[in-house]
Amino acid sequence: MGKVVGAALLAHVPTIMLPQDVRYDLNEGKEISLVPGLKRLREEVMETLDYDTVVVLDSHWATTVEFVITAHAERSGLFTSEELPRGMSQIPYAFRGDPELANAVANYDEKNGTWVTPISDPHLPIFYATVNLWHYLGRGLDKRWVSLSVCQTATTEDFLRAGRALGEAIRDSDRKVLLLASGALSHTFYKLRDLRKHESSDPSHIFSPEARAADLERIEWMKQGDHKRILDTMDEFKKFKPEANFSHWLQMAGATGEEANTAKGVMYSEYENSIGTGQVHVYFPEPEGGFPPPKNVTLSREDAA
């Protein structure tokens, strides 16, 4: 019987891939806490935890009519970002995939009223929300890495359903899985002519005081293990445009029992700005007794159809 052995909300911002001297120049002469945070997470979790597979809930991979999960036996190549090639250019990546787990997820999608398609096409693009985290957390560890897309036509309920399907597939496998929700909190950028005034990581540069307050409120709930409160206030949080409608966190929640999950978050970075957006690393260790199973929801006739 498989299980989720750890979960995290992690920032993947391009800044973490810049040379140290450039990062210092952008951040008033000091390091952004996201970089040492990833290094510490690798040392304390990735190199010590007993796990087989990492599933990245990739907020940058937008699909349209379904969720897609990577089903390759292996992926390798050089990654250059179409969004910011100056900072992310020809980054090498090479890791094993987990076709067995990826294909298993499709056995649980219709049961949960959603659509998840495994794809193993070798030409399928890869995105920096996966590559940047693998660069820090996966290199040299020979673990399986899989990515799950965000469906851009999905709602909060759809993200939870995809997470439930993933959670059921993990439960009925023999895999120990680490979930990485790769993405931001509030996510509004400054306009081009202004954004270079706001490259410091100091939270005072978050796009608005209200967005900053909403982010900090949810971080506090994560630390308390109050996942229910975050779920109950999603409509309120959407006013501050969380990245990809907070799909990455919601998929993670769906796989780990939603409101029944009381795992307390451990901070692996400070709360930081990235040109207006809210960034943080929070790790949720497996609680005593394990993460709750995915929520079993009875679907309506309309859902079933």
Coordinates of C-alpha atoms in Angstrom, one line a residue:
M1 CA 0.0 0.0 0.0
G2 CA 1.4 3.3 -1.0
K3 CA 1.3 6.7 0.8
V4 CA 2.2 10.3 0.7
V5 CA 5.2 10.7 3.0
G6 CA 5.6 14.5 2.7
A7 CA 4.2 17.5 0.9
A8 CA 5.4 21.1 0.3
L9 CA 4.4 24.4 -1.1
L10 CA 7.6 25.6 -2.9
A11 CA 8.6 28.7 -4.9
H12 CA 10.2 28.2 -8.3
V13 CA 10.9 31.8 -9.2
P14 CA 13.5 32.4 -12.0
T15 CA 15.6 34.4 -9.5
I16 CA 16.8 31.2 -7.8
M17 CA 18.5 30.2 -11.0
L18 CA 20.5 33.4 -11.4
P19 CA 24.2 33.5 -10.3
Q20 CA 24.7 34.5 -6.7
D21 CA 26.2 37.9 -7.5
V22 CA 23.2 38.8 -9.7
R23 CA 20.8 37.7 -7.0
Y24 CA 22.7 39.9 -4.5
D25 CA 22.6 42.9 -6.9
L26 CA 18.8 42.5 -7.2
N27 CA 18.3 42.1 -3.5
E28 CA 20.1 45.0 -1.9
G29 CA 23.3 43.1 -1.5
K30 CA 22.0 40.0 0.3
E31 CA 20.8 36.5 -0.5
I32 CA 17.1 35.7 -1.1
S33 CA 16.1 33.2 1.5
L34 CA 14.5 30.9 -1.1
V35 CA 17.9 29.6 -2.2
P36 CA 19.3 28.5 1.2
G37 CA 15.8 27.3 1.9
L38 CA 15.9 24.8 -1.0
K39 CA 19.4 23.7 0.0
R40 CA 18.3 23.1 3.5
L41 CA 15.2 21.2 2.3
R42 CA 17.4 19.0 0.2
E43 CA 19.7 18.2 3.1
E44 CA 17.0 17.7 5.7
V45 CA 14.3 16.1 3.6
M46 CA 15.2 15.0 0.1
E47 CA 18.4 13.3 1.2
T48 CA 17.0 11.6 4.3
L49 CA 13.3 10.8 3.7
D50 CA 12.3 7.4 2.5
Y51 CA 10.5 8.0 -0.8
D52 CA 10.3 6.6 -4.3
T53 CA 8.7 9.2 -6.4
V54 CA 8.3 13.0 -6.5
V55 CA 5.2 14.4 -8.0
V56 CA 5.5 18.0 -9.0
L57 CA 2.1 19.9 -9.1
D58 CA 3.3 22.2 -11.8
S59 CA 1.5 25.6 -11.9
H60 CA 3.3 26.6 -15.1
W61 CA 2.1 23.7 -17.2
A62 CA -1.3 24.8 -18.6
T63 CA -3.5 22.3 -20.3
T64 CA -7.0 23.0 -21.5
V65 CA -9.5 20.1 -21.7
E66 CA -8.0 17.7 -19.2
F67 CA -5.2 17.4 -16.6
V68 CA -2.1 15.7 -18.0
I69 CA 0.5 13.7 -16.0
T70 CA 3.9 12.7 -17.4
A71 CA 4.3 9.0 -18.0
H72 CA 7.8 8.9 -19.4
A73 CA 10.3 6.2 -18.3
E74 CA 12.9 9.0 -18.3
R75 CA 13.3 12.6 -19.3
S76 CA 16.5 14.4 -20.1
G77 CA 17.6 17.4 -22.1
L78 CA 18.5 21.1 -21.9
F79 CA 15.9 23.6 -20.8
T80 CA 15.7 27.2 -22.0
S81 CA 12.7 29.2 -20.8
E82 CA 10.6 30.9 -23.4
E83 CA 9.6 33.3 -20.6
L84 CA 13.0 34.4 -19.3
P85 CA 15.8 32.9 -21.4
R86 CA 18.3 35.3 -20.0
G87 CA 18.0 33.7 -16.5
M88 CA 17.1 30.1 -17.5
S89 CA 19.2 29.0 -20.4
Q90 CA 20.3 25.5 -21.4
I91 CA 19.8 24.0 -17.9
P92 CA 20.6 20.3 -18.0
Y93 CA 18.0 17.9 -16.5
A94 CA 17.9 14.1 -16.4
F95 CA 15.7 11.9 -14.2
R96 CA 13.7 8.8 -14.2
G97 CA 9.9 9.0 -14.5
D98 CA 7.2 6.7 -13.0
P99 CA 5.0 5.4 -15.8
E100 CA 3.3 2.9 -13.5
L101 CA 2.1 5.5 -11.1
A102 CA 1.2 8.0 -13.8
N103 CA -0.9 5.5 -15.7
A104 CA -2.6 4.4 -12.5
V105 CA -3.9 7.9 -11.9
A106 CA -6.1 7.5 -15.0
N107 CA -7.9 4.6 -13.3
Y108 CA -9.4 7.0 -10.7
D109 CA -10.2 10.1 -12.8
E110 CA -13.8 9.3 -13.9
K111 CA -14.5 8.0 -10.4
N112 CA -13.7 11.4 -9.1
G113 CA -15.5 13.3 -11.8
T114 CA -12.5 14.6 -13.7
W115 CA -10.1 13.8 -16.5
V116 CA -6.4 12.9 -16.1
T117 CA -4.4 11.7 -19.1
P118 CA -1.0 10.1 -18.9
I119 CA 1.4 11.2 -21.7
S120 CA 4.8 9.8 -22.5
D121 CA 5.5 11.7 -25.8
P122 CA 9.3 12.3 -25.7
H123 CA 8.7 15.8 -27.3
L124 CA 6.3 16.9 -24.5
P125 CA 7.6 20.3 -23.2
I126 CA 8.9 20.6 -19.7
F127 CA 8.5 23.8 -17.6
Y128 CA 10.6 25.6 -15.1
A129 CA 8.2 25.0 -12.2
T130 CA 9.5 21.4 -12.5
V131 CA 13.1 22.0 -13.7
N132 CA 14.1 24.6 -11.2
L133 CA 13.0 22.4 -8.2
W134 CA 14.7 19.3 -9.7
H135 CA 17.9 21.4 -10.1
Y136 CA 18.0 22.0 -6.4
L137 CA 16.3 19.0 -4.9
G138 CA 16.7 16.1 -7.4
R139 CA 20.1 16.2 -9.0
G140 CA 22.2 13.1 -8.1
L141 CA 19.5 11.4 -5.9
D142 CA 18.2 9.0 -8.6
K143 CA 14.5 9.4 -7.6
R144 CA 11.5 9.2 -10.0
W145 CA 10.0 12.6 -10.9
V146 CA 6.6 13.1 -12.4
S147 CA 4.7 16.3 -13.2
L148 CA 0.9 17.0 -13.2
S149 CA -0.5 19.9 -15.2
V150 CA -2.9 22.6 -14.2
C151 CA -6.0 22.6 -16.4
Q152 CA -6.7 26.2 -17.2
T153 CA -10.5 25.6 -17.6
A154 CA -10.7 24.0 -14.1
T155 CA -12.3 25.3 -11.0
T156 CA -11.3 24.9 -7.3
E157 CA -13.4 21.7 -7.2
D158 CA -11.7 20.4 -10.3
F159 CA -8.3 20.9 -8.8
L160 CA -9.4 19.0 -5.7
R161 CA -10.8 16.2 -7.8
A162 CA -7.5 15.8 -9.7
G163 CA -5.7 15.7 -6.4
R164 CA -8.1 13.0 -5.1
A165 CA -7.5 10.8 -8.2
L166 CA -3.7 11.2 -7.6
G167 CA -4.1 10.4 -4.0
E168 CA -6.1 7.3 -4.7
A169 CA -3.5 6.1 -7.2
I170 CA -0.8 6.6 -4.7
R171 CA -2.7 4.8 -2.0
D172 CA -3.3 1.7 -4.2
S173 CA 0.3 1.6 -5.4
D174 CA 3.5 0.4 -3.6
R175 CA 5.0 3.9 -3.9
K176 CA 6.1 6.3 -1.2
V177 CA 5.5 9.7 -2.7
L178 CA 6.6 13.3 -2.0
L179 CA 4.3 16.0 -3.3
L180 CA 5.7 19.3 -4.4
A181 CA 3.2 22.0 -5.0
S182 CA 5.3 24.3 -7.2
G183 CA 4.0 27.8 -7.3
A184 CA 3.3 31.1 -5.6
L185 CA 0.7 32.6 -3.3
S186 CA -0.7 36.0 -4.5
H187 CA 0.5 36.5 -8.0
T188 CA 0.2 40.0 -9.5
F189 CA 3.2 41.5 -11.2
Y190 CA 4.1 45.1 -11.4
K191 CA 4.0 46.6 -14.9
L192 CA 7.2 46.6 -16.9
R193 CA 8.2 50.2 -16.4
D194 CA 7.8 49.8 -12.6
L195 CA 8.9 46.2 -11.9
R196 CA 12.6 46.9 -11.6
K197 CA 11.9 49.2 -8.7
H198 CA 10.4 46.1 -6.9
E199 CA 13.0 43.3 -7.4
S200 CA 14.0 43.2 -3.7
S201 CA 12.7 40.2 -1.8
D202 CA 11.4 42.4 1.0
P203 CA 7.6 41.8 1.5
S204 CA 7.0 45.5 1.4
H205 CA 7.2 45.1 -2.4
I206 CA 4.3 42.7 -2.6
F207 CA 1.8 44.2 -5.1
S208 CA -0.6 45.4 -2.4
P209 CA -0.9 45.5 1.4
E210 CA -4.1 43.5 1.1
A211 CA -2.4 40.7 -1.0
R212 CA 0.5 40.6 1.5
A213 CA -2.0 40.3 4.4
A214 CA -3.9 37.5 2.7
D215 CA -0.7 35.6 2.0
L216 CA 0.6 35.9 5.6
E217 CA -2.8 34.8 6.9
R218 CA -2.6 31.6 4.9
I219 CA 1.0 30.9 5.8
E220 CA 0.0 31.2 9.4
W221 CA -2.9 28.7 8.8
M222 CA -0.4 26.4 7.1
K223 CA 1.9 26.5 10.1
Q224 CA -1.1 25.7 12.4
G225 CA -2.2 22.8 10.1
D226 CA -5.5 24.5 9.5
H227 CA -5.9 23.4 5.9
K228 CA -9.7 23.6 6.3
R229 CA -9.5 27.3 6.8
I230 CA -7.6 27.8 3.6
L231 CA -10.2 25.7 1.7
D232 CA -13.1 27.5 3.3
T233 CA -11.7 30.9 2.2
M234 CA -10.6 30.1 -1.4
D235 CA -13.1 32.5 -2.9
E236 CA -11.8 35.3 -0.7
F237 CA -8.2 34.4 -1.6
K238 CA -8.9 34.4 -5.4
K239 CA -9.4 38.2 -5.2
F240 CA -5.6 38.4 -4.9
K241 CA -5.0 36.2 -7.9
P242 CA -3.0 33.2 -6.5
E243 CA -0.8 31.7 -9.1
A244 CA -2.8 29.4 -11.4
N245 CA -5.8 29.8 -9.1
F246 CA -3.8 28.0 -6.4
S247 CA -4.1 24.8 -8.4
H248 CA -0.8 23.4 -7.1
W249 CA -1.9 23.7 -3.4
L250 CA -5.4 22.5 -4.1
Q251 CA -4.2 19.4 -5.9
M252 CA -1.9 18.7 -3.0
A253 CA -4.9 19.2 -0.6
G254 CA -7.0 16.8 -2.7
A255 CA -4.4 14.1 -2.4
T256 CA -4.0 14.5 1.4
G257 CA -7.5 14.6 2.8
E258 CA -8.4 18.2 2.4
E259 CA -10.0 19.6 5.6
A260 CA -9.2 16.3 7.4
N261 CA -5.5 17.1 7.0
T262 CA -4.0 18.8 10.0
A263 CA -0.3 18.4 9.1
K264 CA 1.6 21.5 10.4
G265 CA 3.8 23.4 8.0
V266 CA 7.5 24.0 8.6
M267 CA 9.0 27.1 7.1
Y268 CA 12.0 26.6 4.9
S269 CA 12.2 30.2 3.8
E270 CA 11.0 33.7 4.7
Y271 CA 7.9 35.1 3.0
E272 CA 9.4 37.0 0.1
N273 CA 8.5 39.3 -2.8
S274 CA 9.2 38.5 -6.4
I275 CA 8.3 41.6 -8.5
G276 CA 4.9 41.8 -6.8
T277 CA 4.2 38.1 -6.1
G278 CA 4.2 36.3 -2.8
Q279 CA 6.7 33.4 -2.5
V280 CA 7.5 31.0 0.3
H281 CA 8.7 27.4 1.0
V282 CA 6.5 25.5 3.5
Y283 CA 7.1 21.8 4.1
F284 CA 4.4 19.5 5.6
P285 CA 6.0 16.4 7.3
E286 CA 3.9 13.3 7.4
P287 CA 1.8 13.5 10.6
E288 CA 1.6 10.7 13.1
G289 CA -0.7 8.1 11.7
G290 CA -0.1 9.4 8.2
F291 CA -1.9 11.9 5.9
P292 CA -5.7 11.3 5.7
P293 CA -6.9 9.4 2.7
P294 CA -8.4 11.3 -0.3
K295 CA -11.9 12.4 0.3
N296 CA -14.6 10.0 -0.9
V297 CA -17.2 12.2 -2.6
T298 CA -20.5 10.9 -4.0
L299 CA -20.9 12.5 -7.5
S300 CA -24.1 13.9 -8.7
R301 CA -25.8 12.6 -11.9
E302 CA -24.5 15.6 -13.8
D303 CA -20.9 14.9 -12.6
A304 CA -21.2 11.2 -13.5
A305 CA -22.4 12.1 -17.0

